[in-house]
XYZ file of C-alpha atoms in Angstrom:
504
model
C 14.527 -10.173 39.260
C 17.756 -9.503 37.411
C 16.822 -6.434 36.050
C 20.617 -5.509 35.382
C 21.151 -8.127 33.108
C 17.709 -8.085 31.365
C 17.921 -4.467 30.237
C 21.949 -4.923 29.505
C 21.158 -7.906 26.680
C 18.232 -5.765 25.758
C 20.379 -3.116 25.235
C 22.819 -4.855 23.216
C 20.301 -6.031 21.283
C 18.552 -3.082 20.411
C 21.865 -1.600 19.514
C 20.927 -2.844 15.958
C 18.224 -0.055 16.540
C 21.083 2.067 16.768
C 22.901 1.375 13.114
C 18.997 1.603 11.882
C 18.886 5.358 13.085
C 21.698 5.918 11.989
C 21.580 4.666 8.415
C 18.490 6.279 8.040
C 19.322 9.783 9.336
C 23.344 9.750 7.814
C 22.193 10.167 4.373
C 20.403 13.557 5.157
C 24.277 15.437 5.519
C 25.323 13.281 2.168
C 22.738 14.492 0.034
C 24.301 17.636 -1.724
C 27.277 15.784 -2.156
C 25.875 12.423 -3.518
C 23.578 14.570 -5.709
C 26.791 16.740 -7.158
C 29.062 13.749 -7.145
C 26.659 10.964 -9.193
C 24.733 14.204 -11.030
C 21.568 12.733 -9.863
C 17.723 14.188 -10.762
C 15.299 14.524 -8.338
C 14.042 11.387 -9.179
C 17.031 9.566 -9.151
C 18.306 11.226 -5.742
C 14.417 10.118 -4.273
C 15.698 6.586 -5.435
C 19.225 6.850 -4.186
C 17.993 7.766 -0.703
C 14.903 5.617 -0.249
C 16.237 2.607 -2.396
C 17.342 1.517 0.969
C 13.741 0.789 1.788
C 13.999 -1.646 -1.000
C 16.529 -3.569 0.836
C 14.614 -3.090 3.923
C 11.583 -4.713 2.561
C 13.712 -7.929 1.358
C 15.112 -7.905 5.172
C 11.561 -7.751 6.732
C 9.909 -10.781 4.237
C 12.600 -13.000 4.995
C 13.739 -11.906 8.386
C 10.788 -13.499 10.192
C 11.056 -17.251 8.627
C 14.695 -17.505 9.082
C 14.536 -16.037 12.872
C 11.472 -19.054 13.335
C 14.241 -20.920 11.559
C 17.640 -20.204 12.954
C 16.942 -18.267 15.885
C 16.810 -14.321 16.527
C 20.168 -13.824 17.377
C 21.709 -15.944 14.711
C 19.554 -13.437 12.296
C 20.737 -9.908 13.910
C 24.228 -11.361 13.964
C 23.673 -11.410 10.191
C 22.497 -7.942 10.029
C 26.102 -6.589 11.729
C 27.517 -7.820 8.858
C 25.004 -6.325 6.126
C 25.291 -2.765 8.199
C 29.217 -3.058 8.142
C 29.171 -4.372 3.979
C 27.019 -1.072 3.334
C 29.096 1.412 5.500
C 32.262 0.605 3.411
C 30.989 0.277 -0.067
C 28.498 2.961 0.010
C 31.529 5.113 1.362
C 33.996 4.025 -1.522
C 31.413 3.941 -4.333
C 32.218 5.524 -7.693
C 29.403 4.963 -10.132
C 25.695 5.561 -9.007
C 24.430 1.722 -9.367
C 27.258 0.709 -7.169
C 26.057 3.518 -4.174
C 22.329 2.056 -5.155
C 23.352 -1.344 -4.408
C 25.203 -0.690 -0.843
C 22.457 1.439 0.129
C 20.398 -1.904 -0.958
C 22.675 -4.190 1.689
C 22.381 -2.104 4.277
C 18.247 -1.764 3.956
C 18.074 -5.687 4.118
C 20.161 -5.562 7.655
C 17.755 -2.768 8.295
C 14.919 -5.012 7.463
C 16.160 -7.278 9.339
C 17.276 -5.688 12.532
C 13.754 -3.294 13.539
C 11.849 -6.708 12.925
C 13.883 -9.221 15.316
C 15.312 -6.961 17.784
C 11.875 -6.295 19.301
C 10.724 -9.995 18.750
C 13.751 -11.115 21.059
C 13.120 -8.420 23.607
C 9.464 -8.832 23.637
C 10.173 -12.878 24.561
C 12.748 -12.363 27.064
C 11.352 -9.463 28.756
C 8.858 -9.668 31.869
C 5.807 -8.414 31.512
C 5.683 -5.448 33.594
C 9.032 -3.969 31.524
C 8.089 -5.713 28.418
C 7.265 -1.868 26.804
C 9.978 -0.572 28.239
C 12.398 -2.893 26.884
C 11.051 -3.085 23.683
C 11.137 0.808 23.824
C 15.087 0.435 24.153
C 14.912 -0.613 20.511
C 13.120 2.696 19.112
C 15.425 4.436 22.014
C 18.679 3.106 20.035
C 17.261 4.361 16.794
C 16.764 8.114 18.180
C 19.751 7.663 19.268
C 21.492 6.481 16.062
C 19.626 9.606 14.332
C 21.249 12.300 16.979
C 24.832 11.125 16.536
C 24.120 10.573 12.783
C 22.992 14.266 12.836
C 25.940 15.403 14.932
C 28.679 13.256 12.808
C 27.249 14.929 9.560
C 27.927 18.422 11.236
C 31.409 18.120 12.165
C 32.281 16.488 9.077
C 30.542 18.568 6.257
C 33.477 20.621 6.395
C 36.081 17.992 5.543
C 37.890 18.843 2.323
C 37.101 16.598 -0.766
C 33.802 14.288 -0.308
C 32.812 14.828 3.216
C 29.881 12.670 1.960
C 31.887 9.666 1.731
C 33.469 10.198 5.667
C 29.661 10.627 6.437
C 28.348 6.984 5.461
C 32.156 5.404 6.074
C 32.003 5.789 10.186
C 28.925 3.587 10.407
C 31.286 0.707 10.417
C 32.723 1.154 13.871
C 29.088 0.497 15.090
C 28.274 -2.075 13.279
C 31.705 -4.004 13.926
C 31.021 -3.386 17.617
C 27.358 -4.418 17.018
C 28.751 -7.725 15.472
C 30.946 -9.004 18.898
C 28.462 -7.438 21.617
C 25.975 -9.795 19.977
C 28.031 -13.292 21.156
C 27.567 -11.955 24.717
C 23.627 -12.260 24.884
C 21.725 -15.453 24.969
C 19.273 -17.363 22.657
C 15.197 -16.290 22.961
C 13.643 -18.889 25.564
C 10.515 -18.834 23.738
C 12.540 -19.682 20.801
C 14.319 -22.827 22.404
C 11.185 -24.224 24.101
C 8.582 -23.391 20.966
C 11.252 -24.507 18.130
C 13.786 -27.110 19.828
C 12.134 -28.220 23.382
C 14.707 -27.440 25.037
C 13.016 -26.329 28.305
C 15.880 -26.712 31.162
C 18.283 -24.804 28.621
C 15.388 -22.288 28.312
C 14.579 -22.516 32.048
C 18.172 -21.612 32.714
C 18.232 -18.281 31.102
C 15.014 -17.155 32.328
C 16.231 -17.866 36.318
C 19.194 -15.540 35.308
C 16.521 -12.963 33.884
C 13.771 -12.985 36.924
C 14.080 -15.892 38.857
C 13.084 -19.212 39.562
C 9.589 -18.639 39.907
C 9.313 -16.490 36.724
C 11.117 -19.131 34.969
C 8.892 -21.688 36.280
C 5.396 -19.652 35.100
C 7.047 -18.285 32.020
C 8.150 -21.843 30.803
C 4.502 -23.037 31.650
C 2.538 -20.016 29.851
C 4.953 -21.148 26.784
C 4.482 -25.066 26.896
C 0.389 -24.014 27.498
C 0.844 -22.087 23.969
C 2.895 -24.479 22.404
C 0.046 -27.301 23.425
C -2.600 -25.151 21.773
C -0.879 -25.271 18.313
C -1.738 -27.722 16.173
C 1.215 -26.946 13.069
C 3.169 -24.296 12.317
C 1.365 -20.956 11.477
C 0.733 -20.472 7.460
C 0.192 -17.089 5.686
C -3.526 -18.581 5.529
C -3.579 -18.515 9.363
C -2.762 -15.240 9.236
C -5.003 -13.683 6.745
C -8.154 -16.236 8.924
C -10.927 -15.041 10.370
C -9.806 -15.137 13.758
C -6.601 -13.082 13.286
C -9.287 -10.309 12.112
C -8.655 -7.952 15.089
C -4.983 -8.488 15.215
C -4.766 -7.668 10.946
C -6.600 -4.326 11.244
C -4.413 -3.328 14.235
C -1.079 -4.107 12.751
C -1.486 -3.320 9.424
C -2.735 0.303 10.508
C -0.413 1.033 13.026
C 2.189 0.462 10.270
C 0.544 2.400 7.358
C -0.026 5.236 9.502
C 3.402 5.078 11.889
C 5.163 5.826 7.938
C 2.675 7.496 5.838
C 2.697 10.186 8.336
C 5.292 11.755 6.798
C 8.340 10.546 9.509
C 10.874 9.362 7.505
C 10.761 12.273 4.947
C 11.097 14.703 7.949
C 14.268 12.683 9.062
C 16.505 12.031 5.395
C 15.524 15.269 4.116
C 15.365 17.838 7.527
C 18.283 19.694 6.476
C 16.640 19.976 3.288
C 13.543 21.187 4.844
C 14.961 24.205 6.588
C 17.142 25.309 3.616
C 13.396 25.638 2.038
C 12.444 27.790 5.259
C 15.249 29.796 3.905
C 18.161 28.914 6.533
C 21.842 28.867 5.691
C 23.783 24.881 5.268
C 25.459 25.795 8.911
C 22.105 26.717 10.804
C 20.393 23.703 8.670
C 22.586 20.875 10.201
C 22.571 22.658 13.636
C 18.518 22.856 12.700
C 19.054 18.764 12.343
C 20.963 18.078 15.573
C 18.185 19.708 17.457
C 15.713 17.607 15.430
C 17.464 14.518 16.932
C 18.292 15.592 20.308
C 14.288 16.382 20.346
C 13.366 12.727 19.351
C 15.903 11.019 21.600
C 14.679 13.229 24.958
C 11.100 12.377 23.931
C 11.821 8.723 22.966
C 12.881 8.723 26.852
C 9.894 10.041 27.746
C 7.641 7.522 25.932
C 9.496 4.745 27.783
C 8.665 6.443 31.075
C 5.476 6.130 30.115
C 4.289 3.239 28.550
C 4.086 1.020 30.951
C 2.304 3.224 33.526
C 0.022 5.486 31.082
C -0.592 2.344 28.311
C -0.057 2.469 24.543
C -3.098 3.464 23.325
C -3.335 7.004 25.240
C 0.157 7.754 24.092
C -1.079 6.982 20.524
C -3.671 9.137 21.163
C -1.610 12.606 22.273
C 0.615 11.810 20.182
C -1.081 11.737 16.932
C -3.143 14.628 18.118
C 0.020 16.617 18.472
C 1.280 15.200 14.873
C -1.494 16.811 13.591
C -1.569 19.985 15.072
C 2.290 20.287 14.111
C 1.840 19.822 10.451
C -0.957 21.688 10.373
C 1.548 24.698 12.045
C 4.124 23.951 9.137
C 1.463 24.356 6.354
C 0.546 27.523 7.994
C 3.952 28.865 7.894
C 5.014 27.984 4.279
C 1.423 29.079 3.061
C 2.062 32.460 4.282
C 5.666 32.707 3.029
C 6.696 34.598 0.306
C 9.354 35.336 -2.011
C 10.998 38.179 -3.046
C 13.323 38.845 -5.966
C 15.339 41.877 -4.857
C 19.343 42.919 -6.134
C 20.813 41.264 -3.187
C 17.972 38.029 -3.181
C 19.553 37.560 -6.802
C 22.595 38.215 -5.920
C 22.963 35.394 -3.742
C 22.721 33.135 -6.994
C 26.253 31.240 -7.506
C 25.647 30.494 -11.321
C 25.597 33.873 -13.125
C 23.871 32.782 -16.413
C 20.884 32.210 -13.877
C 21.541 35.465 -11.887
C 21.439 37.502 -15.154
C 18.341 35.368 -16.775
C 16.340 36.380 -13.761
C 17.440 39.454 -13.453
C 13.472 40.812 -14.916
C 12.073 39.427 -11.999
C 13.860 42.165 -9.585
C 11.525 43.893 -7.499
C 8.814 41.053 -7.847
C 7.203 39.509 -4.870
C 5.367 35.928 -5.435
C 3.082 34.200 -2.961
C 3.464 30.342 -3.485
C 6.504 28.436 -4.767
C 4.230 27.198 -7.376
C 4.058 31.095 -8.815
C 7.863 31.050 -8.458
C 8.168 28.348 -10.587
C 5.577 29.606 -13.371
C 7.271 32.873 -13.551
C 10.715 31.368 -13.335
C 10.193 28.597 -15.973
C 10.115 30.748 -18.843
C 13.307 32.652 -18.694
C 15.534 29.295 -18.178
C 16.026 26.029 -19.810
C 15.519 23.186 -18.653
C 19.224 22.294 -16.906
C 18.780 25.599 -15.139
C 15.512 25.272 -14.284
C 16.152 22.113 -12.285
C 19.137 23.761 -10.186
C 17.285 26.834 -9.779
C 14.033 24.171 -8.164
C 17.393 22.261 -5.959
C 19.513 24.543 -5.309
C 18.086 28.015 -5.263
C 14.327 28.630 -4.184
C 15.602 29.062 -0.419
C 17.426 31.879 -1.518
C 14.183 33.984 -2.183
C 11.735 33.219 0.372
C 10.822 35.013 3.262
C 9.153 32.862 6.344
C 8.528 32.640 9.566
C 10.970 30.305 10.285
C 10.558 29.952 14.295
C 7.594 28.800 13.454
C 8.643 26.084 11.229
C 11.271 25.127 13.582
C 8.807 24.839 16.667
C 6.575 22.754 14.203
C 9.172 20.158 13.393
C 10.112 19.726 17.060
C 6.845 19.754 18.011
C 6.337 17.174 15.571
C 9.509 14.541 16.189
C 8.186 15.112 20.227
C 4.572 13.631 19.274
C 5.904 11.297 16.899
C 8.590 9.915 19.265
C 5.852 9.183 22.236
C 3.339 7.573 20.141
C 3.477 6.221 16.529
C 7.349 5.585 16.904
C 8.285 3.206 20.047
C 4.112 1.945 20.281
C 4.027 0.689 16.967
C 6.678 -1.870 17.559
C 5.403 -2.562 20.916
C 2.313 -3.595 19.960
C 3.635 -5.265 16.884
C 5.966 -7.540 18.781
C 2.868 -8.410 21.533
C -0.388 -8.912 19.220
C 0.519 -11.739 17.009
C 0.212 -15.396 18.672
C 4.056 -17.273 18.528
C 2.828 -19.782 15.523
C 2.494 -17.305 13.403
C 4.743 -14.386 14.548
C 7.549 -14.663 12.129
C 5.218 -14.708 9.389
C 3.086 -12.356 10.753
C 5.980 -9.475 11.450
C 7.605 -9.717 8.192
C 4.527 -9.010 6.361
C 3.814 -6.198 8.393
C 7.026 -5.360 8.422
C 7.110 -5.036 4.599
C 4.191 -3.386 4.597
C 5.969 -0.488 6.747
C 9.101 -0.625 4.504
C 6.367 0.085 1.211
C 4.712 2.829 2.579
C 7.969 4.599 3.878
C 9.867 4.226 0.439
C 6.600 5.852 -1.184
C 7.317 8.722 1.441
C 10.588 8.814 0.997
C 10.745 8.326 -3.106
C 8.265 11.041 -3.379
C 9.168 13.465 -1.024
C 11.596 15.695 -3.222
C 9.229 15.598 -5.708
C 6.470 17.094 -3.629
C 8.822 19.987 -2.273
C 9.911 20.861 -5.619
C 6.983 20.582 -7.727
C 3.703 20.543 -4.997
C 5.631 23.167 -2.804
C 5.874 22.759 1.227
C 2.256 23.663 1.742
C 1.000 20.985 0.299
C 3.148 18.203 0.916
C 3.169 19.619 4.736
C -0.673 19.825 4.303
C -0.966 16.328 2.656
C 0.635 14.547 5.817
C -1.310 16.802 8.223
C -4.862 15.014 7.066
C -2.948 11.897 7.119
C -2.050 12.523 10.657
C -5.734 13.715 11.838
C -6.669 9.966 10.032
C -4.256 8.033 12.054
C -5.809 9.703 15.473
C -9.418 8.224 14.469
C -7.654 4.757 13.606
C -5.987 4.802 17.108
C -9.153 5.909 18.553
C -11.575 3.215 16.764
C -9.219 -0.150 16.647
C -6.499 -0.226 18.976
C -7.041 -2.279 21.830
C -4.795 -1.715 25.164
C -1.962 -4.665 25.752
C -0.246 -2.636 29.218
C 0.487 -5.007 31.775
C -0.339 -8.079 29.927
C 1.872 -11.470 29.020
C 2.117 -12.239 25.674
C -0.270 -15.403 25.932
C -2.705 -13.025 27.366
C -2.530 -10.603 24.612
C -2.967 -13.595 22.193
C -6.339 -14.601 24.049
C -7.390 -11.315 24.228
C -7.533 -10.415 20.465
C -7.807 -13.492 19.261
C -11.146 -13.733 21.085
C -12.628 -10.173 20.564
């Protein structure tokens, strides 16, 4: 077995994984100044950051047809291009529809990209590193996330709009994506399930493990291929028979975003100006974040092919749980004082002096801050003092909130993260895989945008024990899904998988 040259066409593949991570974790440093610079609402900065979903969701319903279509790697090719359109214009935009739009581009290569990367590793990988392989995919991703973290902190302090040197520098990425991606080969699967050509297909899979792999690989696919009567239809994948493999996928990716992941990564710097940290220590905060995910990302693909994908599951959405439920415990306790140098810290001075009747008050909740706070500003005020202000005031234990987090990004990065595609790219049978991934697929991109759209919203108006609360009961759901439906594929080919669920 070539293992060399499997994991290094894996690797370029999944690189797409890595202009995913990044996209979604560069827009976290970009925030204040994208929220000064277009004078956005939190509304409209919930849109501007998870509009990208949008895009996403177009990428993942039309992603899977035109990969059954064109191939896989004619598809991510595309995506290179979408990720390298978005990096420039979303840098150079001047109006707020314009930024909406590139953000838009760059979710459809997104879409895209963390649907087809794992489809082509899946079929060219052998069974016994199929999971790890796959895994590279959610590895590139952690990885985009870290250096997206890291970029934003050495370039915050650029004069001007940092912001815009923050979302330009994804193009070098995604130009180098672009050429690595001529170096790898079509899927075999692909070539034998949509053209017949075997020996071509044969070829490339004695250059992965050998003749004899080829030989029993190219067999197990002409076997499938026999079985198939037509092309898979959305009404073969909604049929009775497909009941097993439904439930499975379409929980795994409710529950992988609903979770609360994808808030935790656009807004962390965000979330630990709210535990009352300074802009420095939040982006440091951030790095750590990332460095977190991308050591236990490695873990996870240590371990899913020798511990399985439903234990990991398991842990990890035990751990989720327990994490969130260490956050809520943190912000409930917090409280906030209004003191001469708490007030002090206020930069606009008609504030400072309107809530200057507060000093020597001491509030329990956000939500009391708010009540108390509401009636002495207008509205304008009001909404900076919600943005820009609160962190000023509260006292917390922020070690703890810290701990949570990473504790949080570790479970999340061994479980619901790299299994979820796993699985995804093993459960459904080849007629109806490209069919079946971008509705799932879109699925995921819904739920995450709800996250995402809402999640400013929720710290501002539900306060940080709730929302943190809210995704802890979500989490402590997703552990009884894991535990009641999901069905171990370790160790198995794909056309084993296929028989297995399709006949339980």
């Amino acid at each position: 077995m070539n293992k060399s040259y499997t994991i290094s066409i894996s690797f370029i593949v999944a690189l797409g994984g890595f202009l995913l991570g990044f996209d979604s974790a560069v827009i976290s440093g970009a925030i204040s100044g994208i929220r000064t610079y277009f004078e956005m609402s939190d509304w409209e900065l919930g849109f501007s950051v998870g509009c990208v979903i949008f895009g996403a969701m177009a990428g993942n319903i039309t992603a899977g047809p035109l990969s059954d279509r064109f191939g896989r790697k004619k598809v991510l090719i595309f995506t290179a291009i979408l990720f390298t359109v978005s990096a420039l214009w979303s840098a150079t935009a001047t109006t707020y529809i314009a930024f909406v739009i590139a953000r838009i581009i760059g979710g459809i290569g997104i879409g895209g990209a963390i649907l087809i990367a794992p489809i082509y590793i899946a079929e060219i990988a052998p069974p016994k590193l199929r999971g790890s392989l796959v895994s590279l995919n959610q590895l590139n991703i952690v990885i985009g996330i870290s250096v997206a973290y890291f970029s934003n902190y050495f370039l915050k302090d650029i004069e001007g709009e940092s912001w815009r040197w923050m979302l330009g520098v994804e193009t070098i990425p995604a130009i180098v994506y672009f050429f690595a991606l001529f170096l790898v080969p079509r899927s075999p699967r692909w070539l034998i399930q949509k053209l017949n050509k075997v020996e071509l297909a044969e070829k490339i899979l004695i250059r992965i493990g050998g003749k004899e792999f080829a030989k029993t690989t190219c067999d197990e696919i002409l076997r499938g291929v026999a079985k198939k009567q037509a092309k898979g239809t959305y009404a073969d994948f909604f049929s009775k028979r497909m009941t097993t493999i439904v439930i499975i996928a379409f929980g795994l990716a409710f529950f992988q975003q609903i979770t609360g992941i994808n808030a935790i990564f656009y807004y962390a710097p965000t979330i630990f100006e709210q535990a009352g940290g300074s802009t420095d220590a939040s982006f440091l905060q951030a790095i750590v974040v990332g460095l977190t995910n991308l050591v236990f990302t490695l873990v996870a693909i240590r371990l899913i092919d020798k511990l399985g994908r439903k234990p990991l599951l398991i842990i990890g959405t035990s751990a989720m749980a327990t994490a969130l439920f260490m956050a809520t415990f943190a912000f409930n306790n917090a409280t906030y004082d209004f003191t001469s140098a708490t007030i002090g810290k206020i930069s606009n001075q008609e504030i400072k002096t309107a809530l200057e009747p507060l000093n020597g008050e001491t509030f329990n909740s956000q939500s009391e801050v708010f009540e108390n706070v509401q009636s002495l500003l207008n509205t304008s005020q009001f909404t900076e003092f919600k943005q820009n202000e609160i962190k000023n005031f509260i006292s917390i234990n922020s070690t703890l909130v810290l701990i949570a987090i990473l504790l949080y990004v570790a479970a999340f990065a061994i479980s619901l993260g790299p299994v979820m595609w796993t699985m995804l790219s093993e459960i459904f049978p080849g007629n109806v895989k490209g069919i079946a991934i971008s509705i799932v697929g879109f699925f995921n991109s819904l739920v995450s945008y709800t996250v995402t759209q809402f999640f400013p919203w929720e710290l501002s108006n539900l306060g940080p024990t709730i929302t943190f609360a809210i995704y802890a009961v979500l989490s402590v759901l997703s552990l009884l899904f894991v535990l009641k439906y999901v069905v171990e594929t370790k160790g198995k080919s794909l056309e084993e998988v296929e028989e297995l669920l399709i006949r339980s």
